[in-house]
Every structure is written in C-alpha cells, then in structure tokens.
Short mmCIF file of C-alpha atoms in Angstrom, two decimals:
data_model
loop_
_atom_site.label_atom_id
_atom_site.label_comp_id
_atom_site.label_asym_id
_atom_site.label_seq_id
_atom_site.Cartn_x
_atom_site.Cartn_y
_atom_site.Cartn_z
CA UNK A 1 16.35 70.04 12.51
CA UNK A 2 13.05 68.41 12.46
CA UNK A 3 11.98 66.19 15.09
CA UNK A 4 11.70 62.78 14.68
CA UNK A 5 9.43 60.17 16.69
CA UNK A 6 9.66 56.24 17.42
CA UNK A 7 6.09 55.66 17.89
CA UNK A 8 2.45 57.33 17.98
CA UNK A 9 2.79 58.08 21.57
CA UNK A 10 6.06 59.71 20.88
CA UNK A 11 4.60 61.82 18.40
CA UNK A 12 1.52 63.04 20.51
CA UNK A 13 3.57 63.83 23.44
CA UNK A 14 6.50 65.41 21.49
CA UNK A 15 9.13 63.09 23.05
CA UNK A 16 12.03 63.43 20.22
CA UNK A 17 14.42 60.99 19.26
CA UNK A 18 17.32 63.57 19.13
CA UNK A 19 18.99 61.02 16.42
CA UNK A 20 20.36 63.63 13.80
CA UNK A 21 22.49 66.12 15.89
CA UNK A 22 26.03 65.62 14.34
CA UNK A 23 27.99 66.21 18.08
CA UNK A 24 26.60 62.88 18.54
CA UNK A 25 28.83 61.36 15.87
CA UNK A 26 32.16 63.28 17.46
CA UNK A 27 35.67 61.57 18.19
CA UNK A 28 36.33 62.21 21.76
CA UNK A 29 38.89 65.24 21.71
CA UNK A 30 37.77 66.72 18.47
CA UNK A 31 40.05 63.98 16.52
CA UNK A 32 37.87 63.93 13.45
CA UNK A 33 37.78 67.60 12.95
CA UNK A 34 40.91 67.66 11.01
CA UNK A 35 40.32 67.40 7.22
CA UNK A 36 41.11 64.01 5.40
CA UNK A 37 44.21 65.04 3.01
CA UNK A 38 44.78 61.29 1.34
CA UNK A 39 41.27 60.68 0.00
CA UNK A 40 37.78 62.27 -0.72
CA UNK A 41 34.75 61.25 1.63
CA UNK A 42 31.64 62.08 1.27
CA UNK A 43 28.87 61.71 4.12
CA UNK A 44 25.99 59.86 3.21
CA UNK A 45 23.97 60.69 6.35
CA UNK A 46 24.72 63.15 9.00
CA UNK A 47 25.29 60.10 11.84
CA UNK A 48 26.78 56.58 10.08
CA UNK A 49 27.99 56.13 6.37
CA UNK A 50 30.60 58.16 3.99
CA UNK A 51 32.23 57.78 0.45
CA UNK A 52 35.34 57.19 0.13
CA UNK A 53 36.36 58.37 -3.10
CA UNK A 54 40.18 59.13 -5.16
CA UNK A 55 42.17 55.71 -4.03
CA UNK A 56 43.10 52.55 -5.49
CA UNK A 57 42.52 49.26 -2.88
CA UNK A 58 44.27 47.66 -5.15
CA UNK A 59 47.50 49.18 -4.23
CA UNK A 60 49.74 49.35 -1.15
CA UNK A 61 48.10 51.50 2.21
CA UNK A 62 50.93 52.81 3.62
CA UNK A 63 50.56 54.25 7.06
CA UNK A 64 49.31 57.71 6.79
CA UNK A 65 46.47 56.33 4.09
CA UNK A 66 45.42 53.01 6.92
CA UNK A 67 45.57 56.27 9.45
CA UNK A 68 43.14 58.47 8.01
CA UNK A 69 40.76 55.39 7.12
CA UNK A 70 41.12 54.18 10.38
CA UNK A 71 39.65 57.48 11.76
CA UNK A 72 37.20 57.56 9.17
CA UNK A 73 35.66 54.02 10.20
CA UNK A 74 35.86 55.13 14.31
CA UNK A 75 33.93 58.19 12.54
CA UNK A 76 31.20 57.45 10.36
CA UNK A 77 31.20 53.49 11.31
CA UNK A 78 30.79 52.01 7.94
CA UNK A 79 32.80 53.51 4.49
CA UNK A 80 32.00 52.81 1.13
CA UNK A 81 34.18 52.40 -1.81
CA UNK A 82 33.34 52.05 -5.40
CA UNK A 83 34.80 50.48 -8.37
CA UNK A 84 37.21 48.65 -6.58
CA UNK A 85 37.79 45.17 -8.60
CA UNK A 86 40.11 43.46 -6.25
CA UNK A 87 41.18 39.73 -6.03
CA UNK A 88 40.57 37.65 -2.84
CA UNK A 89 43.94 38.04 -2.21
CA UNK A 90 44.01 41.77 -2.21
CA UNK A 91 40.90 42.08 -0.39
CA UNK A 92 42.44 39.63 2.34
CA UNK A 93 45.04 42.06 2.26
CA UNK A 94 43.27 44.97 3.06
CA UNK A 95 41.28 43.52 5.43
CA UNK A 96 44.47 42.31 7.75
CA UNK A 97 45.58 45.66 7.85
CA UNK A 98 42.88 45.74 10.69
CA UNK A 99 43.99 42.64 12.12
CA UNK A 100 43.98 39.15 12.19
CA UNK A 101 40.64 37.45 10.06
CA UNK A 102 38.66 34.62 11.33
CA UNK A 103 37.80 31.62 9.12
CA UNK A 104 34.14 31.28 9.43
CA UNK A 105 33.55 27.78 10.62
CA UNK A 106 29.82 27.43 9.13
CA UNK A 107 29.79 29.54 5.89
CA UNK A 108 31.55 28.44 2.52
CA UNK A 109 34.30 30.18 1.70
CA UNK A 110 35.88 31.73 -1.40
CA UNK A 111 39.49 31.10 -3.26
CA UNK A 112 40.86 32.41 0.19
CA UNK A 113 40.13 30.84 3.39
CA UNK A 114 39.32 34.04 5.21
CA UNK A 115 36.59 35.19 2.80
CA UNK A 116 33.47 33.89 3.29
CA UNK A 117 31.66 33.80 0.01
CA UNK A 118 27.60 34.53 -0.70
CA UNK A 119 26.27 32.97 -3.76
CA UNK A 120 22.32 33.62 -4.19
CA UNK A 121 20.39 32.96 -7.05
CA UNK A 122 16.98 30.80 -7.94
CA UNK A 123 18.48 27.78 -6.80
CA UNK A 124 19.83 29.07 -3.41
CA UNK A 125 17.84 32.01 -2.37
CA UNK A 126 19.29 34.68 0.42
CA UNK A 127 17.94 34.55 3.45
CA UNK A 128 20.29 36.99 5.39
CA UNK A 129 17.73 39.42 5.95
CA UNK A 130 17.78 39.87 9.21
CA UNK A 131 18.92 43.13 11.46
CA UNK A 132 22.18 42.22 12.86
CA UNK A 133 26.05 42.18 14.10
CA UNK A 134 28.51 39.51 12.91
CA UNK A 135 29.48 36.92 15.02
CA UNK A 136 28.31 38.05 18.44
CA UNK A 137 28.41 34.24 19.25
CA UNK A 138 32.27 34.35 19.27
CA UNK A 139 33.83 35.21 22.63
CA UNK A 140 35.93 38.04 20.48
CA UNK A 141 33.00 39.06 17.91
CA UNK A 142 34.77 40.83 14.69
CA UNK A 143 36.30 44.23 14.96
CA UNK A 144 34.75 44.87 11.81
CA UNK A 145 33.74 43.20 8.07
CA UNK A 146 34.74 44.38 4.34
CA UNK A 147 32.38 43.17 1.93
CA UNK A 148 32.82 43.18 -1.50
CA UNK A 149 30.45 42.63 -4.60
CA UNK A 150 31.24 40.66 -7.41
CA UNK A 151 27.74 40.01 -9.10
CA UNK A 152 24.81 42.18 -8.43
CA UNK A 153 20.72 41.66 -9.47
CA UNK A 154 19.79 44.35 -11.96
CA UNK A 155 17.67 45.82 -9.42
CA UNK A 156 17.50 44.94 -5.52
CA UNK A 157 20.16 43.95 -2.96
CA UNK A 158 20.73 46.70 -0.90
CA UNK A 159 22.38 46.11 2.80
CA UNK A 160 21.64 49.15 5.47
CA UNK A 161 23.33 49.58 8.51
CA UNK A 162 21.86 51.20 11.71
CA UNK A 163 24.69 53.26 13.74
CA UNK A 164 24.10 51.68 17.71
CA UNK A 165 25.67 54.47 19.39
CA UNK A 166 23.08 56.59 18.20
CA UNK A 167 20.35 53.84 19.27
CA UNK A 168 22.24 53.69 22.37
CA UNK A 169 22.13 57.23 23.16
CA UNK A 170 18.21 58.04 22.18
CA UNK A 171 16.94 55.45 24.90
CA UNK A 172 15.06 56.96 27.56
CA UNK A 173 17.52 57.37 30.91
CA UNK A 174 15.52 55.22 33.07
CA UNK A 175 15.59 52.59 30.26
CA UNK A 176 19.42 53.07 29.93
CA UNK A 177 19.41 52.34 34.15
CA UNK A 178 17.93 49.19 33.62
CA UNK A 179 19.83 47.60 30.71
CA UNK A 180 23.31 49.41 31.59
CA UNK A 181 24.65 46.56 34.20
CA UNK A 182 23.00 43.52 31.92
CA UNK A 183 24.39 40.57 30.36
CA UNK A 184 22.82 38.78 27.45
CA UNK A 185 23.79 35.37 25.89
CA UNK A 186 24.80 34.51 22.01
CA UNK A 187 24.46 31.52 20.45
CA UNK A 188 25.13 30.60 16.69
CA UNK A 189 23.02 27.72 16.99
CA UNK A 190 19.88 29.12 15.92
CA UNK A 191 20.74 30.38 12.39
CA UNK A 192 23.57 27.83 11.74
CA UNK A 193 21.95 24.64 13.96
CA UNK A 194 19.25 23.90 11.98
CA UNK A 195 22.48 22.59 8.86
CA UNK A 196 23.86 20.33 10.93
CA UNK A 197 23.17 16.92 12.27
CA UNK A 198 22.78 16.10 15.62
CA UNK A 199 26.48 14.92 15.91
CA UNK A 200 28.30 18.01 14.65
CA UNK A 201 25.90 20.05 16.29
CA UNK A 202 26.59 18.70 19.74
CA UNK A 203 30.57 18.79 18.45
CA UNK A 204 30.25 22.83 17.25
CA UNK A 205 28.77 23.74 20.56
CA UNK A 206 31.11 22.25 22.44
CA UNK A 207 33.91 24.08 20.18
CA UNK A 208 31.54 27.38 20.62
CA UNK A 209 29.15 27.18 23.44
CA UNK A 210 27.00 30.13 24.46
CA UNK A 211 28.68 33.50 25.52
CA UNK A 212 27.38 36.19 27.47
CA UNK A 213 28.29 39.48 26.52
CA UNK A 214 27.45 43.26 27.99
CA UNK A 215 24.23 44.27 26.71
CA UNK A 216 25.64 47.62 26.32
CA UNK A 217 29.26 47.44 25.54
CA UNK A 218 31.74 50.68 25.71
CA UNK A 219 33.64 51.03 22.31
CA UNK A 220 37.29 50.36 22.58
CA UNK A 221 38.57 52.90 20.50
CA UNK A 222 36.26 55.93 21.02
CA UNK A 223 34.88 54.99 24.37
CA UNK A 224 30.87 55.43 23.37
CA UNK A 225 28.49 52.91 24.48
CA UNK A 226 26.63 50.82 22.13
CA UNK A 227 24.05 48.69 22.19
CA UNK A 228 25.00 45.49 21.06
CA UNK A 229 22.19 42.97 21.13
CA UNK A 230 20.87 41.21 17.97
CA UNK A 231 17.69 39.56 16.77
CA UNK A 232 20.06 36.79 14.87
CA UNK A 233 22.17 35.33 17.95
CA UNK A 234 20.97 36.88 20.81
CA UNK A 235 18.81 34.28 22.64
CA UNK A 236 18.31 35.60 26.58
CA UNK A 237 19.36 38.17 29.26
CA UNK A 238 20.83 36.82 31.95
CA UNK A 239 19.14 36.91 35.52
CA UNK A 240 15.80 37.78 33.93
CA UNK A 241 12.54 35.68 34.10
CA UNK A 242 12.16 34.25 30.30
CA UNK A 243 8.79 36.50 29.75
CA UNK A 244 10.45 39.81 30.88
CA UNK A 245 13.78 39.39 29.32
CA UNK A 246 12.38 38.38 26.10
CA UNK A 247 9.64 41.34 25.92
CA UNK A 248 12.82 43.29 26.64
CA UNK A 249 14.82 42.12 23.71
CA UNK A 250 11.85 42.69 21.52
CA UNK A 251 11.86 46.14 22.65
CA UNK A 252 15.87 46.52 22.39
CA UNK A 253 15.40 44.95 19.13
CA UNK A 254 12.96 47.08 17.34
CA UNK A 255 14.42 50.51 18.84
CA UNK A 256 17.63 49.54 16.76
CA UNK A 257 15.81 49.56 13.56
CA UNK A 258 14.67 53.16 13.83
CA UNK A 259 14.89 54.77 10.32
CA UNK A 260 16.97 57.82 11.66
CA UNK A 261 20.05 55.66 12.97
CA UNK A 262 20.59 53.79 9.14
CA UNK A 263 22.17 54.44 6.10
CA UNK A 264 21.37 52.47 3.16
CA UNK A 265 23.72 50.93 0.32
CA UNK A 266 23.25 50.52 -3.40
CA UNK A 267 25.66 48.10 -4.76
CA UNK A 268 27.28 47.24 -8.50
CA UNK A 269 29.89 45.19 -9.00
CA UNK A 270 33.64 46.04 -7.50
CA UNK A 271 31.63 47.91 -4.71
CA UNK A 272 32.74 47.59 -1.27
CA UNK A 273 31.52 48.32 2.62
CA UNK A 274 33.88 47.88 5.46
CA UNK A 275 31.73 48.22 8.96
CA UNK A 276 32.81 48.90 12.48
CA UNK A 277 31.12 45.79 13.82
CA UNK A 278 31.46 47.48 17.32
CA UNK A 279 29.53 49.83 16.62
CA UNK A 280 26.56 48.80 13.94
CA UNK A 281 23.66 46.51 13.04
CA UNK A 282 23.10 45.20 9.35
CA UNK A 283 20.76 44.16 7.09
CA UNK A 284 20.59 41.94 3.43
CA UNK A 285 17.72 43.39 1.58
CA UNK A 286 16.89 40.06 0.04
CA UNK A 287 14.51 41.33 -2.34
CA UNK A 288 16.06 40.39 -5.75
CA UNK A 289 14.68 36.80 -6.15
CA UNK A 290 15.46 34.87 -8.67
CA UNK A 291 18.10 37.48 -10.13
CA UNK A 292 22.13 36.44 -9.05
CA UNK A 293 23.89 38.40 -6.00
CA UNK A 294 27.82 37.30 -5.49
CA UNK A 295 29.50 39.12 -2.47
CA UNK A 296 32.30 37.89 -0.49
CA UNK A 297 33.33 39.28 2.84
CA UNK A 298 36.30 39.32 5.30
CA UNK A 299 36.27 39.59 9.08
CA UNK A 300 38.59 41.06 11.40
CA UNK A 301 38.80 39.15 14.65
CA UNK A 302 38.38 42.36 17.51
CA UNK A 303 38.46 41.98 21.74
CA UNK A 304 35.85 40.39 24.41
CA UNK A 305 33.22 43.20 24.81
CA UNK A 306 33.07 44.76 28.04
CA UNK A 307 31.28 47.53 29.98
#
C-alpha cells in the first residue's frame, strides 16, 4: 500500500500514517470473518463505510437479520442503505432495535418525537458543518444515529465520517502516553446557547451541565480505543493550563480529519446512514445553498464512556 503522510514534515522524514491496513478494522476474535448470508455489503473504503444492499427496512428484522447488521456496524462503523422510503414510524422502529432513542431537547423534531428533523433551504441555511460526534454533552452520548433523507439539493450535501479508532491508533506512542489518562469536558452550550435567552439557558444547564468524559474512551463492544473529542462540544481538558490544553485540542482536532480515516456519502432521497457514534466523527457538507436538503435522524441513547 502506499504511504500516506499528515503533514510536510511527515512526508520528508517518511513517518507513515499506517491508516489503510485492513487488520486494523478486525473484530477481536476474528468475528467478522464469517460471510454475511442475510444481505449484500459492499465496502466503500478499506477502514469505515459499507453498502448494505438486498433488504427491505421497511419490513420486520428478525433476529438473525438485527445480528448480522449489528456486526456489520461494530465492523465498518457506519452502513449505508439506499432506496429505503420509510415513515417516521418505521424508521423509529428500526432505530429502537438498538435501544432506547433520546428526544433531542434543542432541535425540532419530526411527526415522531424521537426524530429530530433538518429542514435547510434559502430561508434557513445549514450550518452543521462542523467535524463531530452527537451529543457528547450528554452524560450517556448516543450509541449511534440513523439518518434518513427525504429531500436532497440537485447537487451538494454530502456528510463524511472519519473512523476514530483508526485516528486513535496512528498517533505517535508518546502522544498516546500523554492523552491516554485525560479527561475533557462537553458542553452543548456553545452551538445550542447562543438560541436561547438568558433564562432557559441558565434552566438547560442546570438540566445538562458540563460532563467530563475520557479523552480516549475504550469501545464497549469491540474493546478498541477511540478518540472521542470534538471541535463542536468539546470546550477544555481537565487539569491542563487553558493555553496547553487548548493547543492540544487543536492538535487532537485536526489529526481526526485526516483524509485516510473518512468515507464520504452521496445522498438521494430514501437514502439512509446509521453510525456507530462510539466510534466516528461527522461532517454536513453544507455546500448546496439555496437548493432544499430534508433529513431526519434518530438517536440511540448508549453508556457513560469510560477508559
């Protein structure tokens, strides 16, 4: 494979980023080695994103179908389904098989309280573009999201996701010393804040006030670690002086965008993503202004991070 390098000095000193071998992407024990017999997927990248192609969401997932998608997301971290024109209801549905969904206390919702619906158009333009993990400001973030599109611009609108095991793992060790033991804060107020008045501001906060979470959390399901800071709602590390934890971030920050670690999604209408919010970093491509973009998205309410 050919390397691949983060910056100049990378490149003249022919330090590799390592980011493509597939062991990387592995179950522990071998568990995704066995072929998927219910469905067709097809890899989009060799580390995060796969088609999933020959099923209907539309009808019942009975337990050998939620198994093999459930190993698929722990695998490639964010699936993709196409031509899936499901009601809010059924795509509630779907979603719960994961879990229990959160209703999003800041975002407006769809004809079902647990989706959370995006409207953008010339009036209301998107602004979601931003890298990113749902809800890091909850003390349980989301286990993962299933978004679904119901209007898309002609052209534009893309979302990419960025695997963060494989960010995770291409850190330089002594790096991975230093950050392994951390803590960092979330805090919803600084994209959400700024639509609220002082008094339900103060009254939100209270309700959700700042959490500190590991800055490298192990994944419950396949044990990797993953870095899970954010640009959106992560506001400080904990214990550090303000100058050196946030030139830390910064650097934290921009190593998760690498190229190498991100798959990237085209979407029409009755398409659908479902990401491992564990395990990934998103991003709204909001570069469709003044066309119309309608998506609507479920989350499934997961555990308190820990090391």
């Amino acid at each position: 494979m050919t390397a691949s390098y983060a910056t100049l000095g990378d490149l003249l000193t022919g330090r590799s980023l390592a980011a493509g071998p597939r062991t990387l992407h592995r179950l522990p024990g071998g568990a995704d080695s066995a072929p998927y017999e219910l469905f067709t997927l097809t890899p989009q990248t060799n580390l995060i994103g796969a088609e999933i192609s020959g099923i209907d969401l539309r009808e019942p997932v009975g337990p050998e179908l939620f198994a093999e998608l459930d190993r698929a997301l722990l695998e490639w971290k964010v699936l993709f389904f196409r031509d899936q024109h499901l009601t809010g209801a059924q795509h509630r549905d779907f979603a719960r098989l994961w879990g229990e969904l959160e209703v999003h206390p800041f975002l407006p919702q769809g004809d079902v309280p647990e989706i959370v619906r995006f409207a953008k158009d010339a009036d209301n333009p998107g602004v979601e573009n931003a890298w990113h993990t749902d809800v890091t400001w909850r003390e349980r973030p989301a286990l993962g999201s299933v978004l679904r599109a119901i209007e898309v611009p002609a052209a534009g609108g893309d979302t990419l996701f960025a695997d963060m095991a494989a960010a995770y793992d291409n850190l330089p060790d002594d790096l991975k010393a230093r950050i392994d033991g951390l803590d960092a804060v979330h805090d919803f107020t600084l994209p959400f804040g700024r639509f609220l008045d002082a008094d339900e501001l103060a009254r939100r906060q209270a309700e959700f006030p700042p959490v500190a979470h590991p800055v490298v959390r192990t994944h419950p399901r396949t044990g990797r670690k993953t870095l899970f800071v954010n640009a959106v709602f992560t506001t400080h590390i904990v214990g550090l002086e303000t100058d050196e934890s946030e030139a830390l971030l910064r650097q934290l920050f921009l190593h998760a965008r690498t190229p190498e670690y991100q798959v990237r999604f085209h979407w029409a209408a009755g398409s659908i993503a479902f990401w491992d919010n564990r395990a990934t970093q998103h991003y709204a491509v909001n570069d469709y202004f003044p066309q119309r973009r309608v998506m609507e998205r479920a989350a499934i309410l997961g555990d308190r991070p820990y090391r």
